[in-house]
């Protein structure tokens, strides 16, 4: 795979909100890490997110279950 294809085929996370107002914030790649996108979820909503050439990290605020290929993580517990 070429480098760009590897980034576009980055890992996925599934975030399930356990309360209203859970925020998912995407952080940029590069020399300066910055916020570039945010989403709000209400209780029971699920969002599938992916690491890309622009997104190197994600911050989750509020009570949520985060599902990864490595297992589950509870946020905001």
Coordinates of C-alpha atoms in Angstrom, one line a residue:
X1 CA 0.0 0.0 0.0
X2 CA 1.2 3.5 -0.7
X3 CA 1.5 5.9 2.3
X4 CA -1.7 7.9 1.4
X5 CA -3.7 4.7 1.0
X6 CA -2.5 3.5 4.5
X7 CA -3.7 6.7 6.1
X8 CA -7.1 6.7 4.4
X9 CA -7.5 3.1 5.5
X10 CA -6.8 4.1 9.1
X11 CA -8.2 2.5 12.2
X12 CA -11.9 3.0 13.1
X13 CA -13.4 3.6 16.5
X14 CA -17.1 3.3 17.4
X15 CA -18.3 5.7 20.1
X16 CA -21.6 5.0 21.8
X17 CA -23.0 7.8 24.0
X18 CA -24.2 6.8 27.5
X19 CA -25.6 10.3 28.2
X20 CA -26.7 13.3 26.3
X21 CA -24.1 15.8 25.2
X22 CA -21.1 13.5 24.5
X23 CA -18.6 15.4 22.4
X24 CA -16.1 13.8 20.0
X25 CA -13.3 16.2 18.9
X26 CA -10.9 15.4 16.0
X27 CA -7.3 16.6 16.4
X28 CA -5.0 17.3 13.4
X29 CA -1.7 15.8 12.4
X30 CA 1.4 17.8 11.8
X31 CA 3.7 20.2 13.5
X32 CA 0.9 21.9 15.5
X33 CA -1.9 19.7 16.9
X34 CA -5.3 21.6 16.6
X35 CA -9.0 20.9 16.9
X36 CA -10.4 20.5 13.4
X37 CA -13.9 18.9 13.9
X38 CA -16.4 18.2 16.7
X39 CA -19.6 16.3 17.0
X40 CA -22.2 16.0 19.8
X41 CA -24.0 12.8 20.5
X42 CA -27.1 12.2 22.6
X43 CA -27.7 9.1 24.8
X44 CA -27.9 5.9 22.7
X45 CA -26.4 7.5 19.5
X46 CA -23.5 5.8 17.9
X47 CA -20.8 7.3 15.7
X48 CA -18.2 5.5 13.6
X49 CA -15.0 7.5 13.3
X50 CA -11.8 7.0 11.4
X51 CA -8.2 8.2 11.7
X52 CA -7.2 9.8 8.4
X53 CA -4.5 11.9 6.8
X54 CA -6.0 14.9 8.7
X55 CA -7.0 13.2 12.0
X56 CA -4.3 11.8 14.3
X57 CA -6.2 11.8 17.6
X58 CA -9.7 12.0 19.0
X59 CA -10.9 13.4 22.3
X60 CA -14.1 12.2 23.9
X61 CA -15.9 14.2 26.6
X62 CA -18.8 12.7 28.5
X63 CA -19.9 9.2 29.4
X64 CA -19.4 6.9 26.4
X65 CA -18.2 3.4 25.4
X66 CA -15.5 3.4 22.8
X67 CA -15.0 0.2 20.8
X68 CA -11.7 -0.4 19.1
X69 CA -9.9 -3.3 17.6
X70 CA -8.0 -3.6 20.9
X71 CA -11.2 -3.8 23.0
X72 CA -13.6 -1.5 24.9
X73 CA -12.9 1.7 26.9
X74 CA -15.2 3.6 29.1
X75 CA -14.9 7.4 28.8
X76 CA -16.2 9.8 31.5
X77 CA -16.7 7.0 34.1

